[in-house]
Coordinates of C-alpha atoms and ligand atoms in Angstrom, one line a residue:
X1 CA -2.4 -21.6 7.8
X2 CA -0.7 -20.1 4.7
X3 CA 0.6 -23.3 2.5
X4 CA 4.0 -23.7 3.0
X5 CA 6.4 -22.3 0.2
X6 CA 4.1 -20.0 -1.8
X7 CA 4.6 -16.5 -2.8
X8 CA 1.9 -14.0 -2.3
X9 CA 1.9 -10.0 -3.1
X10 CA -0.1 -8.9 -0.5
X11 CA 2.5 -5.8 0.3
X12 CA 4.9 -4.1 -2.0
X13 CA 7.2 -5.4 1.3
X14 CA 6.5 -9.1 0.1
X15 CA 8.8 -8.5 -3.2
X16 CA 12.8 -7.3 -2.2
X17 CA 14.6 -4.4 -4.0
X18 CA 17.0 -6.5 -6.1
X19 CA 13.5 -8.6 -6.7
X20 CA 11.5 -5.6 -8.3
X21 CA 14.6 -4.8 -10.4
X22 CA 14.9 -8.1 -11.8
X23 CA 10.9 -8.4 -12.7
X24 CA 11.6 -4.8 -14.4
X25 CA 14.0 -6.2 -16.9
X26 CA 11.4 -9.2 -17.2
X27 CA 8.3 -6.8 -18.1
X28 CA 10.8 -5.0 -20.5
X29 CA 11.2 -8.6 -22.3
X30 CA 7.6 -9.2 -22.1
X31 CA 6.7 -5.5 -24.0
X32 CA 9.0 -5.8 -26.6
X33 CA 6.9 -8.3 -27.8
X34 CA 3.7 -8.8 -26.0
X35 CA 2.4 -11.4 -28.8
X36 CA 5.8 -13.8 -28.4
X37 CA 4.9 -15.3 -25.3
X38 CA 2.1 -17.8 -25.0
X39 CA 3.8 -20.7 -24.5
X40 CA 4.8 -19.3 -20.9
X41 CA 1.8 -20.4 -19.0
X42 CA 0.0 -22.5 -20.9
X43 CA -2.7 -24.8 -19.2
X44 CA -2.6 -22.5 -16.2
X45 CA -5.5 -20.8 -15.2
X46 CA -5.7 -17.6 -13.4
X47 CA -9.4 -16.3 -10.7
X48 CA -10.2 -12.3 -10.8
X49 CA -11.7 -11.4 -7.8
X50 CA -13.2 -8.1 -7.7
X51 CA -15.4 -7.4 -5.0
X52 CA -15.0 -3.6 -6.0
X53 CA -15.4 -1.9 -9.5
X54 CA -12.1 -1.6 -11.5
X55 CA -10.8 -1.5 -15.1
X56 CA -7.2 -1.3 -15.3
X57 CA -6.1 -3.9 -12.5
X58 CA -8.7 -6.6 -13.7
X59 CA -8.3 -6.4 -17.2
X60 CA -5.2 -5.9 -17.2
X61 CA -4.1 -9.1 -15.3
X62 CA -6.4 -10.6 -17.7
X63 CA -4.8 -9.7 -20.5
X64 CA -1.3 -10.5 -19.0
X65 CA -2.8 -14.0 -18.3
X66 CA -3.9 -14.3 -22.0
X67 CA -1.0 -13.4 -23.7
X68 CA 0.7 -15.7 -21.4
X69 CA -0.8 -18.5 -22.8
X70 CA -3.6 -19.5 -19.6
X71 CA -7.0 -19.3 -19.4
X72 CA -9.2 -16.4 -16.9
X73 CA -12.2 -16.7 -14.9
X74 CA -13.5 -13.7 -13.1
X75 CA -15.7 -12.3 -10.5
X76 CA -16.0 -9.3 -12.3
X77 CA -18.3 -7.7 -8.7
X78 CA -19.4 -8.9 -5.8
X79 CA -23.0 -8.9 -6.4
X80 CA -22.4 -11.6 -8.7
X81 CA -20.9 -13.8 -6.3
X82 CA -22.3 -15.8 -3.7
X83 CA -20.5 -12.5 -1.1
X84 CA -23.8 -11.5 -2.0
X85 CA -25.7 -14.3 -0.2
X86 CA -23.2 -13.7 2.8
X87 CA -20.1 -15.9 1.9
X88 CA -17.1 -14.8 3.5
X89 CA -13.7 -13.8 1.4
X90 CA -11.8 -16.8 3.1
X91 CA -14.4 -19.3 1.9
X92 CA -14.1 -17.7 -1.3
X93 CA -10.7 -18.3 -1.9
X94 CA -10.5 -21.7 -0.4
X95 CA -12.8 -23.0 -2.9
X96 CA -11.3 -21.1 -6.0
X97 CA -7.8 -21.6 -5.2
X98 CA -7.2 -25.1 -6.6
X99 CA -8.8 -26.9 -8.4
X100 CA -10.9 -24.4 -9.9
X101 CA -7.6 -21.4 -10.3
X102 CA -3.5 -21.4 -10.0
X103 CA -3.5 -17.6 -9.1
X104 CA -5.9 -15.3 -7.8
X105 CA -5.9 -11.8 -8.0
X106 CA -8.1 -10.0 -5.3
X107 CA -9.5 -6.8 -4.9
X108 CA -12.1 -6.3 -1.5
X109 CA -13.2 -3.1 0.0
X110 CA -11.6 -4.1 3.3
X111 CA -8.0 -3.2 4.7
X112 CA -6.3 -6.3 5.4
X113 CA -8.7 -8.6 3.3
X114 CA -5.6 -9.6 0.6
X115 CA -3.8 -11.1 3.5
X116 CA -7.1 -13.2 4.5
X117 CA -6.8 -14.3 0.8
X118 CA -3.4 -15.0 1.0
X119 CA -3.7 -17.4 4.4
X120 CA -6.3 -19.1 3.1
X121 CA -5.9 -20.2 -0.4
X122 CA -3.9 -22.8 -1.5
X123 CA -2.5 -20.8 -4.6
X124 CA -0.5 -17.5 -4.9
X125 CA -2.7 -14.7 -3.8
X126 CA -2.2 -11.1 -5.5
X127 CA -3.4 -8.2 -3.7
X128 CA -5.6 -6.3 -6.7
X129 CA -6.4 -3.6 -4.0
X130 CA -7.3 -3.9 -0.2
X131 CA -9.3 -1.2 1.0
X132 CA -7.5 1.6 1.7
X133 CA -4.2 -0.2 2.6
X134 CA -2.6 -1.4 -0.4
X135 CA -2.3 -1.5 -3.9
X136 CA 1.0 -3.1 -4.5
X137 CA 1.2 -4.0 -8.5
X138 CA -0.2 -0.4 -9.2
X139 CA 2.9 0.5 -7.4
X140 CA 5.0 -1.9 -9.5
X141 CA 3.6 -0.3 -12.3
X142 CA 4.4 3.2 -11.3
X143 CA 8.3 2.6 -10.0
X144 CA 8.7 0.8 -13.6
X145 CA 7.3 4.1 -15.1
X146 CA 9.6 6.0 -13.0
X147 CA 12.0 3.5 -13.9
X148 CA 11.9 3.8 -17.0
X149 CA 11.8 7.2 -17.7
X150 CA 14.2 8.6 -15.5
X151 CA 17.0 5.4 -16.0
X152 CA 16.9 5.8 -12.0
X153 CA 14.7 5.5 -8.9
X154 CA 17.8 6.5 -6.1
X155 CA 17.5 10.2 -4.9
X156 CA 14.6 11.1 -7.4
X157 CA 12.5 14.2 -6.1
X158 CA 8.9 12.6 -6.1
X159 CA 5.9 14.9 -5.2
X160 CA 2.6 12.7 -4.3
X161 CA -0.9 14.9 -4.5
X162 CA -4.2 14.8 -3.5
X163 CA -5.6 12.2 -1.5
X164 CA -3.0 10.9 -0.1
X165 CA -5.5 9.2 3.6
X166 CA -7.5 7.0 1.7
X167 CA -5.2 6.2 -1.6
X168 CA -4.0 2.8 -1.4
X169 CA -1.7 2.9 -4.5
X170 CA 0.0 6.3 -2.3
X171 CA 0.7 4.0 0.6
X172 CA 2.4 1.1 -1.0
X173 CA 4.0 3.7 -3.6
X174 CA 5.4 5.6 -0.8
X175 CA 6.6 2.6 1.1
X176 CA 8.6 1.7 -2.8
X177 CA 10.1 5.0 -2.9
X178 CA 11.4 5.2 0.7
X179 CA 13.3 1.6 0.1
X180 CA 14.6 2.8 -2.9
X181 CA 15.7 6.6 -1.1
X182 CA 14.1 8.5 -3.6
X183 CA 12.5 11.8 -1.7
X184 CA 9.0 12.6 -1.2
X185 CA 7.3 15.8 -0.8
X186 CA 3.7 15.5 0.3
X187 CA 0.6 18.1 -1.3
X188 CA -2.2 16.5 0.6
X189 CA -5.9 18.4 0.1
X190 CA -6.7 19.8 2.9
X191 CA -7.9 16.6 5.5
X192 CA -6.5 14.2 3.5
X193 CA -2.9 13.8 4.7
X194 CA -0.7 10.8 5.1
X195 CA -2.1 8.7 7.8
X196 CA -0.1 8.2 11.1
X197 CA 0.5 4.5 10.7
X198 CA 1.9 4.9 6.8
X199 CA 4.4 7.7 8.3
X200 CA 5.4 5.3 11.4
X201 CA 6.3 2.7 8.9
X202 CA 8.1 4.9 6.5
X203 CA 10.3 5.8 9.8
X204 CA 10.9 2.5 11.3
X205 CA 10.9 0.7 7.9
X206 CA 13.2 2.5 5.4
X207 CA 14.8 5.3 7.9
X208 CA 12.5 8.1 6.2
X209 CA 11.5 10.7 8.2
X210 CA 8.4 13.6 7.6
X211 CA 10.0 17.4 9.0
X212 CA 7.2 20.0 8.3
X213 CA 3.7 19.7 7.3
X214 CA 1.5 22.3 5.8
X215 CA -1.0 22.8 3.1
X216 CA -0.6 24.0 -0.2
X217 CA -1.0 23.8 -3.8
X218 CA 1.6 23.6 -6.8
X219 CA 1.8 27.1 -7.3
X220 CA 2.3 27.6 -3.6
X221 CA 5.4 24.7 -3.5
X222 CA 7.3 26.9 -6.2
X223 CA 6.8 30.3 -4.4
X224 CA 8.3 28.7 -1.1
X225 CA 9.2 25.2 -0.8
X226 CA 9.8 25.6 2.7
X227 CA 6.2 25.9 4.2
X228 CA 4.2 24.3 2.0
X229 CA 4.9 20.3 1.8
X230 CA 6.1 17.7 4.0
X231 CA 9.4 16.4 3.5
X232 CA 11.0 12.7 3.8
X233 CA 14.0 11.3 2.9
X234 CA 15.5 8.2 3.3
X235 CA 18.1 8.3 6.2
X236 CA 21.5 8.2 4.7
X237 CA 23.7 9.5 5.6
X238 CA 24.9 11.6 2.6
X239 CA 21.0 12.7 2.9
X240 CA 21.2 13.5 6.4
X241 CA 20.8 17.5 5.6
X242 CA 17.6 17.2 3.7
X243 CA 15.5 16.6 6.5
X244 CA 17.6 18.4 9.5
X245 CA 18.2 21.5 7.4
X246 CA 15.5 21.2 5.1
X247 CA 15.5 24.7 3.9
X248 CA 19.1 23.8 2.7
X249 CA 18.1 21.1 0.3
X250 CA 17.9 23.1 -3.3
X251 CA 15.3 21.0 -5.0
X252 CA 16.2 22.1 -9.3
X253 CA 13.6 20.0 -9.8
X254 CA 10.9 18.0 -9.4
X255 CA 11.1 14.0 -11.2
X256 CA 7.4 13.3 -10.8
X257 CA 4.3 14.6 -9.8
X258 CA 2.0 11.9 -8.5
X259 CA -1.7 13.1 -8.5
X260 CA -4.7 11.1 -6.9
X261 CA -8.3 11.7 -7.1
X262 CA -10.7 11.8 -4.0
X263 CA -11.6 8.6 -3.1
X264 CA -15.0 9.3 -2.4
X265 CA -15.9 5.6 -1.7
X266 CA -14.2 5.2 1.0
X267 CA -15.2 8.8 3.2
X268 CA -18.6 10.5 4.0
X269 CA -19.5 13.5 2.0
X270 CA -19.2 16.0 5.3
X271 CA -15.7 15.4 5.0
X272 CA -15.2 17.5 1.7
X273 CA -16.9 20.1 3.5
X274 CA -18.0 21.7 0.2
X275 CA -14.0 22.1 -0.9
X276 CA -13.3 22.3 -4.5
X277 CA -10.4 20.2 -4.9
X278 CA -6.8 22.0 -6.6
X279 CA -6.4 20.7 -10.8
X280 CA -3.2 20.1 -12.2
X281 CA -2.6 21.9 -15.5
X282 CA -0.3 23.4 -17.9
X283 CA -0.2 26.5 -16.1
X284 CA 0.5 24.9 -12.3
X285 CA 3.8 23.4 -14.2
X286 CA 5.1 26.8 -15.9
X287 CA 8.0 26.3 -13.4
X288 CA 11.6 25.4 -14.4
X289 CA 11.4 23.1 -11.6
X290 CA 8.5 20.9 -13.6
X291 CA 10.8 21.8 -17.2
X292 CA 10.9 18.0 -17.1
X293 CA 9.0 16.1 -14.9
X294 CA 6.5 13.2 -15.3
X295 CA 2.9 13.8 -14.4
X296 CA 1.9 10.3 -13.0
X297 CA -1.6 9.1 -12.3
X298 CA -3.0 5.6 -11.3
X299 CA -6.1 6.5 -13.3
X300 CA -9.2 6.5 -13.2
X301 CA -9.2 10.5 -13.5
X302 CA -12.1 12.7 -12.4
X303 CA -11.2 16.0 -12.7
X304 CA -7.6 16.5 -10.7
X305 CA -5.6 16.6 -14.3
X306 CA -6.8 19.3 -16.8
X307 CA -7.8 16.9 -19.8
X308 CA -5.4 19.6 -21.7
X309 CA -2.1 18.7 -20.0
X310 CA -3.2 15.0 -21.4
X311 CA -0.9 16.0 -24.9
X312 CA 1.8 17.4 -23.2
X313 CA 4.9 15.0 -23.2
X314 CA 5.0 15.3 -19.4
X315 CA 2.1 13.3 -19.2
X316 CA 3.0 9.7 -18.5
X317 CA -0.2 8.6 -17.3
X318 CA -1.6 6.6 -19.7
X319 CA 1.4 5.0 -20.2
X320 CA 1.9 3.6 -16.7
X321 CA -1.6 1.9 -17.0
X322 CA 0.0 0.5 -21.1
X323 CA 2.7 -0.9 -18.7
X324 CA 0.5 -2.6 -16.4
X325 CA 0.3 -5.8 -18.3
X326 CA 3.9 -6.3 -18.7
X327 CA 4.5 -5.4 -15.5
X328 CA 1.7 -8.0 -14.3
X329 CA 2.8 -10.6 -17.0
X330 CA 6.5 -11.2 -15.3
X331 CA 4.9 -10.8 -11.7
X332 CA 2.5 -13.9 -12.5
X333 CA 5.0 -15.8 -14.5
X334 CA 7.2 -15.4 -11.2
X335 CA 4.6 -16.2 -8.5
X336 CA 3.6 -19.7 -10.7
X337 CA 7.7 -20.3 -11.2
X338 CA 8.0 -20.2 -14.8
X339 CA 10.8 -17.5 -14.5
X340 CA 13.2 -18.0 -11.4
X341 CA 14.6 -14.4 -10.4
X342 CA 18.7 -14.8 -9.2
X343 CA 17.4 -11.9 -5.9
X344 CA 16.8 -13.4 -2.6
X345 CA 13.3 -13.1 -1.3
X346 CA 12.7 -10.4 1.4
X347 CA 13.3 -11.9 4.6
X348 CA 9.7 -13.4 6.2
X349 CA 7.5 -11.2 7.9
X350 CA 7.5 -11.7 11.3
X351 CA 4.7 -14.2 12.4
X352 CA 6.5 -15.5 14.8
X353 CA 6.4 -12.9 16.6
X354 CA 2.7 -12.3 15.9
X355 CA 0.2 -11.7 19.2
X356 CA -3.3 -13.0 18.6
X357 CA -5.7 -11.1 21.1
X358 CA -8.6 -13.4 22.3
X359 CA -11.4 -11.6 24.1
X360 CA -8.9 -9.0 24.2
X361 CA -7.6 -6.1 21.9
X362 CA -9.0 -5.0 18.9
X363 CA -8.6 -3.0 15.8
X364 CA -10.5 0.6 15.9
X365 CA -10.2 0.8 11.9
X366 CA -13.9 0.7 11.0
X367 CA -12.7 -0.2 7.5
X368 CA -10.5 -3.2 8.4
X369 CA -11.1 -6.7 7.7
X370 CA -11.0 -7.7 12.1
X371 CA -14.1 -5.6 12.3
X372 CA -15.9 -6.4 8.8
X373 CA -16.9 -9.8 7.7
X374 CA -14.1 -10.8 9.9
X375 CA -15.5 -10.8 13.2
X376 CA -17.1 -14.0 12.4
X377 CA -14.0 -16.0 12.0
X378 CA -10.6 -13.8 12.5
X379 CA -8.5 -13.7 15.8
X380 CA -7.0 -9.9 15.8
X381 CA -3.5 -10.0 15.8
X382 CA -1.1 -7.4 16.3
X383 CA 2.6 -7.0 16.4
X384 CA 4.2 -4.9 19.3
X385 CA 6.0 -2.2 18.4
X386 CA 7.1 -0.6 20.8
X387 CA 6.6 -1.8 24.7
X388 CA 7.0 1.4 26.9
X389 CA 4.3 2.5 26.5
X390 CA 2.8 -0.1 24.6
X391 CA 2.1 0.2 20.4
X392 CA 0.5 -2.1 18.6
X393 CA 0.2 -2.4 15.1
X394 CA -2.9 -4.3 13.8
X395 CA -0.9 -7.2 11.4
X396 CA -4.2 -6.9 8.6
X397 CA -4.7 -3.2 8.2
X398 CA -1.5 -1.7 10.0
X399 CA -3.2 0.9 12.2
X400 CA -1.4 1.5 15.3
X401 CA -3.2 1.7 18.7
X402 CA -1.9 2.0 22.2
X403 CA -3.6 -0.2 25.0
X404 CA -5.3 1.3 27.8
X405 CA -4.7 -2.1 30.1
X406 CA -1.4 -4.8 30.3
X407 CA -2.4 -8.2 32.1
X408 CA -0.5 -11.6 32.8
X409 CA -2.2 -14.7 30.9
X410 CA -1.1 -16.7 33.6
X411 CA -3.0 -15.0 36.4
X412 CA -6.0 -13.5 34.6
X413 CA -5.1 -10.5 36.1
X414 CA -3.9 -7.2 34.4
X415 CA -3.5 -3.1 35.2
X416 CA -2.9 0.5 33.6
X417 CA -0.1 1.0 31.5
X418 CA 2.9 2.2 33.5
X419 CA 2.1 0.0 36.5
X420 CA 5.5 -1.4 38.0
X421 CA 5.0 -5.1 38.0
X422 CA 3.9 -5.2 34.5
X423 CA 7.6 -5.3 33.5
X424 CA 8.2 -8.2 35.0
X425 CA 5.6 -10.3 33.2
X426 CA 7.3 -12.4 30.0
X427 CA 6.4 -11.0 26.8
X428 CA 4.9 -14.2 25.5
X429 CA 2.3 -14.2 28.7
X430 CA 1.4 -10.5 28.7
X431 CA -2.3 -9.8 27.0
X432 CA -3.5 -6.3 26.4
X433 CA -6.7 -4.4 26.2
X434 CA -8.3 -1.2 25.4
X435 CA -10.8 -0.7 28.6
X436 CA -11.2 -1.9 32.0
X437 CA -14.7 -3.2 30.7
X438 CA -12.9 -5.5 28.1
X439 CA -10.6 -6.8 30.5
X440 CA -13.0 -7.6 33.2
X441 CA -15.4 -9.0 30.4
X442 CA -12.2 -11.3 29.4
X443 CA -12.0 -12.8 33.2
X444 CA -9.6 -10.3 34.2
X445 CA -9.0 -8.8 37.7
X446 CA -7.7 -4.9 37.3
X447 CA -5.3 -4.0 39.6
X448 CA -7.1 -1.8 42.3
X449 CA -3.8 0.1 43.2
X450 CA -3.3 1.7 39.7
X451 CA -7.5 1.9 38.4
Ligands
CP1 N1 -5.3 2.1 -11.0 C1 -6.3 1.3 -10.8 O1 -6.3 0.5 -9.8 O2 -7.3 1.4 -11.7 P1 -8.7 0.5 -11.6 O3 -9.4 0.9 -10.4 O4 -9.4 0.8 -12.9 O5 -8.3 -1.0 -11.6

């Protein structure tokens, strides 16, 4: 479906390692003179899609567009848009893509909505924010902040705060800092830990592994580092000891703190629970662990950073979201071709070995595109993990769900997980569900020896 040849962001997995290098030392061209560069895409128009508010990622690709030399039309929120008259996001972009825009940049409520952009337009599809999956150039943005201000992103000490379930730009940053083996320790509030599915990746993806998890605030992390965060590391072997003998990794200190607001949009209210949420402030970094780090932010604030600590030279954030139109100015000039980067591209994702699930299996995330607007024209697909006992990973939002049933396409007929013969059935003709009731609704028989 997707045109052949194209580059979209969807993931901060769509770019490779020696890739996000390369566009770093573009963006540091591009800021050394942001005015010197209009005759880069001139003629060249680029869509803003934003079916959700935002200020930094919209006007800042705008921006990056402008000084470029193109043109911008925008969707500035949904209501505006004919989603508010019930057109779906793949219609959308169909239409836009083209004639009308050479890039879109997306941002949709939904998890897995940027890749329905991205299979469906003709153009190169940026992922502006998906829900709570993804937020990959706010990610770009950070590692060049990191970048930059540490000359390094190899074995940095990272510490990510606060919401860290719903946080989109924590998931595609954590994925970034696991493939470039810096270290993560994890201050979730209380509730709102690293999902399942995110750590599952980190572990089959980049070798990083979580060995403790516990609640805590700053002050807590410098009184005993041992019990109070969640520590990853990438597995090399030179790092091997950090995460078998964690108490044994002497952390001198900490490169960045990473804080997040609550994302209140995305949960109920009852899940707060009436907490009051920890602030980051001059006095939570009186350690000579934080002598010198970098307090990082994706913005928009609410009140997890003292306003205070904002004119302490530790404070970074505002300068990660000043960075956000380089940054976003070489990404576009390389998705449309006007630079050429010497990297090879990351290797495709594997479609191939994609499983659509008709009448069959589908996604339990409420938030994800399968069970949105997508029910109407989206065959849930998954990719198997893992086959005994069965894991499948939903290929839009990621979640991981284990199947109740295993049939054979070939002879409608299917039983429990663990039943003998199921082994025997070829991968490419095996069909899974989640009950009994789906199968048998699907034209199933369910093995009566194993019900
Ligand atoms: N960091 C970020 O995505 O900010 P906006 O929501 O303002 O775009």
């Amino acid at each position: 479906m997707k045109a052949p040849g194209k580059r979209d962001l969807v993931s901060i997995d769509d770019l490779g390692s020696e890739e996000i290098l390369e566009l770093f030392r573009h963006a540091d061209a591009f800021r050394e003179n942001l005015r010197g560069w209009s005759h880069v895409c001139g003629g060249t128009i680029l869509a803003t899609l934003f079916f959700e508010p935002s200020t930094r990622t919209r006007l800042s690709f705008e921006s990056a567009m402008l000084r470029l030399g193109g043109g911008v039309i925008t969707v500035p929120e949904g209501s505006s848009s004919s989603r508010a008259k019930g057109e779906s996001l793949a219609d959308t972009v169909r239409v836009v893509g083209g004639a009308y825009a050479d890039i879109l940049v997306v941002r949709h409520p939904q998890d897995g909505s940027a890749l329905v952009a991205g299979r469906y337009a003709d153009v190169p599809v940026i992922n502006g924010g998906d829900g709570a999956h993804e937020h990959p150039t706010q990610t770009l943005c950070d590692m060049y902040t990191l970048w930059r201000e540490r000359g390094r992103l190899e074995g940095l000490d990272v510490v990510l705060c606060g919401d860290l379930r719903y946080s989109r730009t924590i998931h595609s940053l954590a994925y970034a800092l696991g493939r470039f083996r810096a270290n993560i320790i994890t201050i979730p509030y209380p509730g709102f830990e690293m999902p399942k599915y995110v750590l599952e990746k980190l572990r089959k993806d980049y070798g990083v592994k979580a060995t403790s998890a516990s609640l805590g605030d700053l002050q807590d992390i410098v009184a005993d580092r041992s019990s109070a965060a969640a520590y990853l590391t990438a597995s090399k072997p030179h790092q091997q000891a950090l995460f078998t003998e964690l108490t044994e990794h002497h952390v001198d200190r900490i490169d960045a703190i990473y804080m997040t607001r609550a994302q209140r949009e995305r949960y109920g209210s009852e899940q707060e629970g009436g907490m009051t949420f920890p602030k980051l402030s001059e006095a939570s970094l009186r350690s000579e662990m934080f002598r010198d780090t970098r307090v990082m932010h994706p913005l928009p604030r609410v009140d997890e950073i003292d306003f205070e600590l904002d004119k302490d030279p530790r404070a970074v954030y505002f300068r990660q979201a000043e960075f956000g139109v380089p940054m976003r100015m070489a990404l576009m000039a390389f998705l449309l071709g006007k630079i050429q980067l010497d990297a090879k591209p990351p290797a495709l994702r594997g479609e191939a070995n994609y499983l659509s699930s008709v009448g069959g299996f589908v996604c339990r995330n409420e938030r994800c595109i399968t069970m949105g607007e997508g029910r109407r024209y989206l065959i849930p697909e998954f990719q198997v993990l893992a086959e005994q006992p069965p894991q499948l990973a939903c290929v839009y939002c990621g979640r991981v769900r284990a199947p109740a049933l295993v049939g054979d396409r070939t002879q409608n007929r299917c039983a429990a997980v663990g039943a003998p013969w199921i082994d025997a059935v070829a991968a490419a003709d095996r069909i899974y569900f989640g009950s009994e009731e789906q199968a048998v609704a699907a034209g199933f028989s369910v093995d009566p020896e194993v019900r």
